[in-house]
PDB file of C-alpha atoms in Angstrom:
ATOM      1  CA  ALA P  26     -24.601 -56.254  20.190  1.00 71.00           C
ATOM      2  CA  GLN P  27     -21.223 -55.946  21.775  1.00 77.00           C
ATOM      3  CA  SER P  28     -18.410 -57.692  19.953  1.00 87.00           C
ATOM      4  CA  VAL P  29     -14.657 -57.988  19.862  1.00 93.00           C
ATOM      5  CA  THR P  30     -12.709 -58.694  16.715  1.00 95.00           C
ATOM      6  CA  GLN P  31      -9.183 -59.941  16.481  1.00 97.00           C
ATOM      7  CA  PRO P  32      -8.591 -60.037  12.742  1.00 96.00           C
ATOM      8  CA  ASP P  33      -5.348 -62.008  12.844  1.00 95.00           C
ATOM      9  CA  ILE P  34      -5.755 -65.669  13.733  1.00 95.00           C
ATOM     10  CA  HIS P  35      -2.050 -66.452  13.475  1.00 96.00           C
ATOM     11  CA  ILE P  36       0.995 -64.212  13.518  1.00 97.00           C
ATOM     12  CA  THR P  37       4.619 -65.296  13.116  1.00 97.00           C
ATOM     13  CA  VAL P  38       7.498 -63.034  14.035  1.00 97.00           C
ATOM     14  CA  SER P  39      11.208 -63.502  14.482  1.00 97.00           C
ATOM     15  CA  GLU P  40      12.696 -63.212  17.926  1.00 97.00           C
ATOM     16  CA  GLY P  41      13.742 -59.636  18.536  1.00 97.00           C
ATOM     17  CA  ALA P  42      11.271 -58.212  16.051  1.00 97.00           C
ATOM     18  CA  SER P  43       8.477 -55.875  17.042  1.00 97.00           C
ATOM     19  CA  LEU P  44       4.913 -57.077  17.454  1.00 97.00           C
ATOM     20  CA  GLU P  45       1.473 -55.580  17.084  1.00 97.00           C
ATOM     21  CA  LEU P  46      -1.719 -57.560  17.673  1.00 98.00           C
ATOM     22  CA  ARG P  47      -4.942 -55.937  16.605  1.00 98.00           C
ATOM     23  CA  CYS P  48      -8.184 -55.682  18.511  1.00 97.00           C
ATOM     24  CA  ASN P  49     -11.339 -53.844  17.492  1.00 96.00           C
ATOM     25  CA  TYR P  50     -14.489 -53.614  19.525  1.00 93.00           C
ATOM     26  CA  SER P  51     -18.075 -52.689  18.934  1.00 88.00           C
ATOM     27  CA  TYR P  52     -19.799 -51.033  21.881  1.00 78.00           C
ATOM     28  CA  GLY P  53     -22.290 -48.284  22.569  1.00 69.00           C
ATOM     29  CA  ALA P  54     -19.871 -46.498  24.852  1.00 73.00           C
ATOM     30  CA  THR P  55     -16.242 -46.791  25.808  1.00 71.00           C
ATOM     31  CA  PRO P  56     -15.835 -50.150  27.407  1.00 83.00           C
ATOM     32  CA  TYR P  57     -13.141 -51.324  29.719  1.00 88.00           C
ATOM     33  CA  LEU P  58     -10.508 -53.186  27.750  1.00 92.00           C
ATOM     34  CA  PHE P  59      -8.141 -56.013  28.545  1.00 94.00           C
ATOM     35  CA  TRP P  60      -5.469 -58.187  26.991  1.00 97.00           C
ATOM     36  CA  TYR P  61      -4.946 -61.697  28.287  1.00 96.00           C
ATOM     37  CA  VAL P  62      -2.315 -64.260  27.346  1.00 96.00           C
ATOM     38  CA  GLN P  63      -2.791 -68.018  27.402  1.00 94.00           C
ATOM     39  CA  SER P  64       0.231 -70.290  27.239  1.00 91.00           C
ATOM     40  CA  PRO P  65      -0.227 -73.995  26.541  1.00 84.00           C
ATOM     41  CA  GLY P  66      -1.623 -75.763  29.588  1.00 80.00           C
ATOM     42  CA  GLN P  67      -1.952 -72.514  31.490  1.00 85.00           C
ATOM     43  CA  GLY P  68      -4.827 -70.342  32.535  1.00 87.00           C
ATOM     44  CA  LEU P  69      -5.395 -66.923  31.038  1.00 93.00           C
ATOM     45  CA  GLN P  70      -3.185 -64.267  32.543  1.00 93.00           C
ATOM     46  CA  LEU P  71      -3.864 -60.553  32.429  1.00 93.00           C
ATOM     47  CA  LEU P  72      -1.270 -58.550  30.513  1.00 95.00           C
ATOM     48  CA  LEU P  73      -2.801 -55.102  30.864  1.00 94.00           C
ATOM     49  CA  LYS P  74      -6.073 -53.203  31.119  1.00 92.00           C
ATOM     50  CA  TYR P  75      -7.517 -49.834  30.196  1.00 91.00           C
ATOM     51  CA  PHE P  76     -10.240 -48.110  32.178  1.00 86.00           C
ATOM     52  CA  SER P  77      -9.702 -44.403  31.555  1.00 83.00           C
ATOM     53  CA  GLY P  78      -7.030 -41.744  31.433  1.00 86.00           C
ATOM     54  CA  ASP P  79      -3.808 -42.143  29.518  1.00 88.00           C
ATOM     55  CA  THR P  80      -4.606 -44.054  26.350  1.00 91.00           C
ATOM     56  CA  LEU P  81      -1.233 -45.785  26.326  1.00 95.00           C
ATOM     57  CA  VAL P  82      -1.093 -48.424  29.013  1.00 95.00           C
ATOM     58  CA  GLN P  83       1.841 -50.470  30.126  1.00 96.00           C
ATOM     59  CA  GLY P  84       1.549 -54.087  31.146  1.00 95.00           C
ATOM     60  CA  ILE P  85       3.630 -56.963  32.273  1.00 94.00           C
ATOM     61  CA  LYS P  86       6.351 -58.666  30.263  1.00 94.00           C
ATOM     62  CA  GLY P  87       7.146 -55.484  28.347  1.00 96.00           C
ATOM     63  CA  PHE P  88       3.769 -55.240  26.608  1.00 97.00           C
ATOM     64  CA  GLU P  89       1.850 -52.046  26.013  1.00 97.00           C
ATOM     65  CA  ALA P  90      -1.440 -51.202  24.356  1.00 97.00           C
ATOM     66  CA  GLU P  91      -2.966 -48.061  22.966  1.00 96.00           C
ATOM     67  CA  PHE P  92      -6.651 -47.195  23.117  1.00 94.00           C
ATOM     68  CA  LYS P  93      -7.894 -45.274  20.098  1.00 93.00           C
ATOM     69  CA  ARG P  94     -11.495 -44.217  20.513  1.00 90.00           C
ATOM     70  CA  SER P  95     -11.842 -42.962  16.943  1.00 90.00           C
ATOM     71  CA  GLN P  96     -10.848 -46.365  15.592  1.00 92.00           C
ATOM     72  CA  SER P  97     -12.514 -48.458  18.325  1.00 92.00           C
ATOM     73  CA  SER P  98      -9.196 -50.222  18.686  1.00 95.00           C
ATOM     74  CA  PHE P  99      -6.983 -51.448  21.486  1.00 96.00           C
ATOM     75  CA  ASN P 100      -3.884 -52.877  19.839  1.00 98.00           C
ATOM     76  CA  LEU P 101      -1.213 -54.699  21.782  1.00 98.00           C
ATOM     77  CA  ARG P 102       2.448 -54.002  21.092  1.00 98.00           C
ATOM     78  CA  LYS P 103       5.860 -55.143  22.128  1.00 98.00           C
ATOM     79  CA  PRO P 104       9.099 -53.626  20.819  1.00 97.00           C
ATOM     80  CA  SER P 105      11.157 -56.821  20.889  1.00 97.00           C
ATOM     81  CA  VAL P 106       9.592 -60.249  21.060  1.00 97.00           C
ATOM     82  CA  HIS P 107      11.137 -63.085  23.054  1.00 96.00           C
ATOM     83  CA  TRP P 108      10.707 -66.775  22.262  1.00 95.00           C
ATOM     84  CA  SER P 109       8.782 -67.153  25.521  1.00 94.00           C
ATOM     85  CA  ASP P 110       6.091 -64.821  24.186  1.00 96.00           C
ATOM     86  CA  ALA P 111       4.776 -67.593  21.941  1.00 96.00           C
ATOM     87  CA  ALA P 112       1.212 -68.082  23.150  1.00 96.00           C
ATOM     88  CA  GLU P 113      -2.360 -67.165  22.352  1.00 96.00           C
ATOM     89  CA  TYR P 114      -3.494 -63.624  23.037  1.00 98.00           C
ATOM     90  CA  PHE P 115      -7.047 -62.569  23.747  1.00 97.00           C
ATOM     91  CA  CYS P 116      -8.570 -59.135  23.762  1.00 97.00           C
ATOM     92  CA  ALA P 117     -11.570 -58.690  26.051  1.00 94.00           C
ATOM     93  CA  VAL P 118     -14.069 -55.958  26.794  1.00 91.00           C
ATOM     94  CA  VAL P 119     -16.634 -55.294  29.474  1.00 86.00           C
ATOM     95  CA  ARG P 120     -19.081 -52.470  29.735  1.00 77.00           C
ATOM     96  CA  SER P 121     -18.832 -50.319  32.808  1.00 70.00           C
ATOM     97  CA  GLY P 122     -21.245 -51.464  35.493  1.00 69.00           C
ATOM     98  CA  THR P 123     -21.709 -54.907  34.027  1.00 74.00           C
ATOM     99  CA  TYR P 124     -19.946 -58.169  34.573  1.00 76.00           C
ATOM    100  CA  LYS P 125     -20.080 -60.021  31.273  1.00 83.00           C
ATOM    101  CA  TYR P 126     -16.631 -59.978  29.757  1.00 89.00           C
ATOM    102  CA  ILE P 127     -16.610 -60.588  26.005  1.00 91.00           C
ATOM    103  CA  PHE P 128     -13.514 -62.156  24.501  1.00 94.00           C
ATOM    104  CA  GLY P 129     -12.187 -62.088  20.978  1.00 95.00           C
ATOM    105  CA  THR P 130     -11.322 -65.278  19.141  1.00 95.00           C
ATOM    106  CA  GLY P 131      -7.643 -64.895  19.881  1.00 96.00           C
ATOM    107  CA  THR P 132      -4.386 -64.485  17.977  1.00 97.00           C
ATOM    108  CA  ARG P 133      -1.858 -67.270  18.125  1.00 96.00           C
ATOM    109  CA  LEU P 134       1.692 -65.956  18.146  1.00 97.00           C
ATOM    110  CA  LYS P 135       4.593 -68.010  16.874  1.00 97.00           C
ATOM    111  CA  VAL P 136       8.139 -66.818  17.450  1.00 97.00           C
ATOM    112  CA  LEU P 137      10.959 -67.913  15.177  1.00 95.00           C
ATOM    113  CA  ALA P 138      14.423 -68.295  16.645  1.00 89.00           C
TER     114      ALA P 138
ATOM    115  CA  ASP F   2      -1.286 -71.608  46.115  1.00 54.00           C
ATOM    116  CA  THR F   3      -3.948 -68.928  46.394  1.00 76.00           C
ATOM    117  CA  GLY F   4      -5.090 -68.901  42.771  1.00 91.00           C
ATOM    118  CA  VAL F   5      -8.236 -70.299  41.200  1.00 94.00           C
ATOM    119  CA  SER F   6      -8.201 -74.076  41.152  1.00 95.00           C
ATOM    120  CA  GLN F   7     -10.273 -76.399  39.024  1.00 97.00           C
ATOM    121  CA  ASP F   8     -10.847 -80.113  39.276  1.00 97.00           C
ATOM    122  CA  PRO F   9     -10.532 -82.365  37.418  1.00 97.00           C
ATOM    123  CA  ARG F  10      -8.113 -80.968  34.875  1.00 95.00           C
ATOM    124  CA  HIS F  11      -9.108 -83.572  32.331  1.00 97.00           C
ATOM    125  CA  LYS F  12     -12.228 -85.684  31.994  1.00 97.00           C
ATOM    126  CA  ILE F  13     -12.979 -88.259  29.322  1.00 98.00           C
ATOM    127  CA  THR F  14     -16.487 -89.613  29.309  1.00 97.00           C
ATOM    128  CA  LYS F  15     -18.869 -91.483  27.088  1.00 97.00           C
ATOM    129  CA  ARG F  16     -21.829 -89.797  25.512  1.00 97.00           C
ATOM    130  CA  GLY F  17     -24.816 -89.826  27.789  1.00 97.00           C
ATOM    131  CA  GLN F  18     -22.871 -89.810  31.045  1.00 97.00           C
ATOM    132  CA  ASN F  19     -23.023 -87.012  33.594  1.00 98.00           C
ATOM    133  CA  VAL F  20     -19.942 -85.028  34.558  1.00 98.00           C
ATOM    134  CA  THR F  21     -19.266 -82.467  37.278  1.00 98.00           C
ATOM    135  CA  PHE F  22     -16.529 -79.889  37.476  1.00 98.00           C
ATOM    136  CA  ARG F  23     -15.475 -78.041  40.578  1.00 98.00           C
ATOM    137  CA  CYS F  24     -13.990 -74.566  40.905  1.00 98.00           C
ATOM    138  CA  ASP F  25     -12.419 -73.064  44.003  1.00 97.00           C
ATOM    139  CA  PRO F  26     -12.050 -69.309  43.531  1.00 95.00           C
ATOM    140  CA  ILE F  27      -9.614 -67.002  45.278  1.00 93.00           C
ATOM    141  CA  SER F  28     -10.941 -66.920  48.815  1.00 89.00           C
ATOM    142  CA  GLU F  29     -11.904 -63.253  49.083  1.00 86.00           C
ATOM    143  CA  HIS F  30     -13.463 -63.071  45.610  1.00 89.00           C
ATOM    144  CA  ASN F  31     -17.239 -62.902  45.648  1.00 89.00           C
ATOM    145  CA  ARG F  32     -17.762 -63.072  41.899  1.00 91.00           C
ATOM    146  CA  LEU F  33     -17.354 -66.339  40.068  1.00 94.00           C
ATOM    147  CA  TYR F  34     -17.696 -67.013  36.353  1.00 95.00           C
ATOM    148  CA  TRP F  35     -17.814 -70.065  34.141  1.00 96.00           C
ATOM    149  CA  TYR F  36     -16.638 -69.836  30.553  1.00 96.00           C
ATOM    150  CA  ARG F  37     -16.339 -72.411  27.804  1.00 96.00           C
ATOM    151  CA  GLN F  38     -13.534 -72.441  25.280  1.00 95.00           C
ATOM    152  CA  THR F  39     -13.438 -74.563  22.145  1.00 94.00           C
ATOM    153  CA  LEU F  40     -10.530 -74.971  19.772  1.00 88.00           C
ATOM    154  CA  GLY F  41      -9.747 -71.786  17.910  1.00 85.00           C
ATOM    155  CA  GLN F  42     -12.219 -69.714  19.879  1.00 89.00           C
ATOM    156  CA  GLY F  43     -12.042 -67.310  22.741  1.00 92.00           C
ATOM    157  CA  PRO F  44     -13.743 -67.998  26.041  1.00 94.00           C
ATOM    158  CA  GLU F  45     -17.537 -67.810  25.837  1.00 93.00           C
ATOM    159  CA  PHE F  46     -19.553 -66.692  28.831  1.00 92.00           C
ATOM    160  CA  LEU F  47     -21.692 -69.403  30.431  1.00 94.00           C
ATOM    161  CA  THR F  48     -22.813 -68.136  33.819  1.00 94.00           C
ATOM    162  CA  TYR F  49     -21.995 -65.793  36.640  1.00 91.00           C
ATOM    163  CA  PHE F  50     -22.412 -65.797  40.422  1.00 93.00           C
ATOM    164  CA  GLN F  51     -22.220 -63.009  42.918  1.00 90.00           C
ATOM    165  CA  ASN F  52     -21.782 -64.786  46.220  1.00 91.00           C
ATOM    166  CA  GLU F  53     -24.233 -67.682  46.089  1.00 92.00           C
ATOM    167  CA  ALA F  54     -26.655 -66.041  43.669  1.00 92.00           C
ATOM    168  CA  GLN F  55     -26.557 -67.066  40.031  1.00 91.00           C
ATOM    169  CA  LEU F  56     -27.276 -63.781  38.308  1.00 89.00           C
ATOM    170  CA  GLU F  57     -27.112 -64.761  34.666  1.00 87.00           C
ATOM    171  CA  LYS F  58     -27.043 -67.860  32.565  1.00 89.00           C
ATOM    172  CA  SER F  59     -26.079 -67.775  28.912  1.00 89.00           C
ATOM    173  CA  ARG F  60     -28.359 -69.054  26.218  1.00 86.00           C
ATOM    174  CA  LEU F  61     -25.427 -71.296  25.322  1.00 80.00           C
ATOM    175  CA  LEU F  62     -26.341 -73.411  28.320  1.00 82.00           C
ATOM    176  CA  SER F  63     -29.027 -75.933  27.654  1.00 84.00           C
ATOM    177  CA  ASP F  64     -31.157 -77.456  30.378  1.00 91.00           C
ATOM    178  CA  ARG F  65     -28.550 -80.203  30.675  1.00 95.00           C
ATOM    179  CA  PHE F  66     -26.185 -77.726  32.305  1.00 95.00           C
ATOM    180  CA  SER F  67     -26.492 -76.604  35.884  1.00 95.00           C
ATOM    181  CA  ALA F  68     -24.185 -74.606  38.089  1.00 96.00           C
ATOM    182  CA  GLU F  69     -24.243 -73.976  41.795  1.00 95.00           C
ATOM    183  CA  ARG F  70     -22.269 -72.014  44.300  1.00 96.00           C
ATOM    184  CA  PRO F  71     -23.443 -73.059  47.734  1.00 91.00           C
ATOM    185  CA  LYS F  72     -22.486 -70.670  50.506  1.00 86.00           C
ATOM    186  CA  GLY F  73     -20.755 -68.431  48.015  1.00 85.00           C
ATOM    187  CA  SER F  74     -17.532 -70.369  48.083  1.00 91.00           C
ATOM    188  CA  PHE F  75     -16.679 -73.109  45.584  1.00 96.00           C
ATOM    189  CA  SER F  76     -18.799 -73.734  42.535  1.00 97.00           C
ATOM    190  CA  THR F  77     -19.784 -76.819  40.570  1.00 97.00           C
ATOM    191  CA  LEU F  78     -20.781 -77.105  36.939  1.00 97.00           C
ATOM    192  CA  GLU F  79     -22.696 -80.257  36.061  1.00 97.00           C
ATOM    193  CA  ILE F  80     -23.439 -81.486  32.581  1.00 97.00           C
ATOM    194  CA  GLN F  81     -26.071 -84.187  32.300  1.00 97.00           C
ATOM    195  CA  ARG F  82     -26.403 -86.605  29.402  1.00 96.00           C
ATOM    196  CA  THR F  83     -23.239 -85.350  27.761  1.00 97.00           C
ATOM    197  CA  GLU F  84     -23.050 -84.952  24.004  1.00 96.00           C
ATOM    198  CA  GLN F  85     -20.018 -84.808  21.753  1.00 96.00           C
ATOM    199  CA  GLY F  86     -20.646 -81.130  21.224  1.00 94.00           C
ATOM    200  CA  ASP F  87     -19.981 -80.547  24.907  1.00 96.00           C
ATOM    201  CA  SER F  88     -16.308 -81.351  24.383  1.00 97.00           C
ATOM    202  CA  ALA F  89     -14.450 -78.195  25.347  1.00 96.00           C
ATOM    203  CA  MET F  90     -12.321 -76.540  27.983  1.00 96.00           C
ATOM    204  CA  TYR F  91     -14.416 -75.250  30.864  1.00 97.00           C
ATOM    205  CA  LEU F  92     -12.830 -72.244  32.510  1.00 97.00           C
ATOM    206  CA  CYS F  93     -13.592 -70.786  35.887  1.00 97.00           C
ATOM    207  CA  ALA F  94     -12.657 -67.256  36.883  1.00 95.00           C
ATOM    208  CA  SER F  95     -13.186 -65.077  39.929  1.00 93.00           C
ATOM    209  CA  SER F  96     -13.019 -61.397  40.749  1.00 89.00           C
ATOM    210  CA  LEU F  97     -13.844 -58.827  43.424  1.00 82.00           C
ATOM    211  CA  THR F  98     -17.045 -56.789  43.408  1.00 67.00           C
ATOM    212  CA  GLU F  99     -15.420 -53.498  44.229  1.00 57.00           C
ATOM    213  CA  ALA F 100     -13.154 -53.973  41.258  1.00 54.00           C
ATOM    214  CA  ASN F 101     -16.309 -53.864  39.188  1.00 52.00           C
ATOM    215  CA  THR F 102     -14.479 -53.992  35.925  1.00 54.00           C
ATOM    216  CA  GLY F 103     -11.270 -55.346  37.237  1.00 70.00           C
ATOM    217  CA  GLU F 104      -9.223 -58.344  36.466  1.00 82.00           C
ATOM    218  CA  LEU F 105     -10.648 -61.818  36.092  1.00 89.00           C
ATOM    219  CA  PHE F 106      -8.424 -64.453  37.632  1.00 91.00           C
ATOM    220  CA  PHE F 107      -8.673 -67.693  35.700  1.00 94.00           C
ATOM    221  CA  GLY F 108      -8.062 -71.259  36.674  1.00 95.00           C
ATOM    222  CA  GLU F 109      -6.232 -73.610  34.351  1.00 94.00           C
ATOM    223  CA  GLY F 110      -9.471 -75.116  33.133  1.00 95.00           C
ATOM    224  CA  SER F 111     -11.127 -78.508  32.999  1.00 97.00           C
ATOM    225  CA  ARG F 112     -10.904 -80.185  29.625  1.00 96.00           C
ATOM    226  CA  LEU F 113     -13.864 -82.382  28.738  1.00 98.00           C
ATOM    227  CA  THR F 114     -13.731 -84.990  26.000  1.00 97.00           C
ATOM    228  CA  VAL F 115     -16.979 -86.758  25.163  1.00 97.00           C
ATOM    229  CA  LEU F 116     -16.534 -89.933  23.160  1.00 96.00           C
TER     230      LEU F 116
END
């Protein structure tokens, strides 16, 4: 069965520090991969997505993610975190040709001033 | 505002009552999804429409849950005889068919509290 794992439930970083949020997936083939962010009281917003091609994808708000097929991972990174990045982050996958997006359990990011 | 809108944003009800949530997707989007999100969890797939056709319903949905999308526009999600375990955030999302694996656009959700 398809699954998405986000091993870190909570992460705390200092403002200005770098960030990496982990995402691993289990699929029969390369899925399409997404990162969404959910701020309190807000809907989920797409940060970036990977379909094919360059394995390093750039997103909004200075985020990037790297697809590593050998590790079945799609980790999200940001070089310098801002206090406004405090939110919950979800990794999601969908198999090509299907419509059922599977979400991970999320990583809640706290940013220290 | 041309985003996905959901109504009501919050609903508090007593166990055993019926509740209905409405979702208005982005106007040109023909795919519409309902997800449920509980505390500490990611969104869980409930059901999916392409135009007015409900193509899949999750096993998470008991017979007390029903969703419709008349005329392929807005959608409603009804929960009959609510139980405390139904307390959750109900999320609606929409997307375009030709962007088969494209972005889901989410509404802000409808939070249900069953007392």
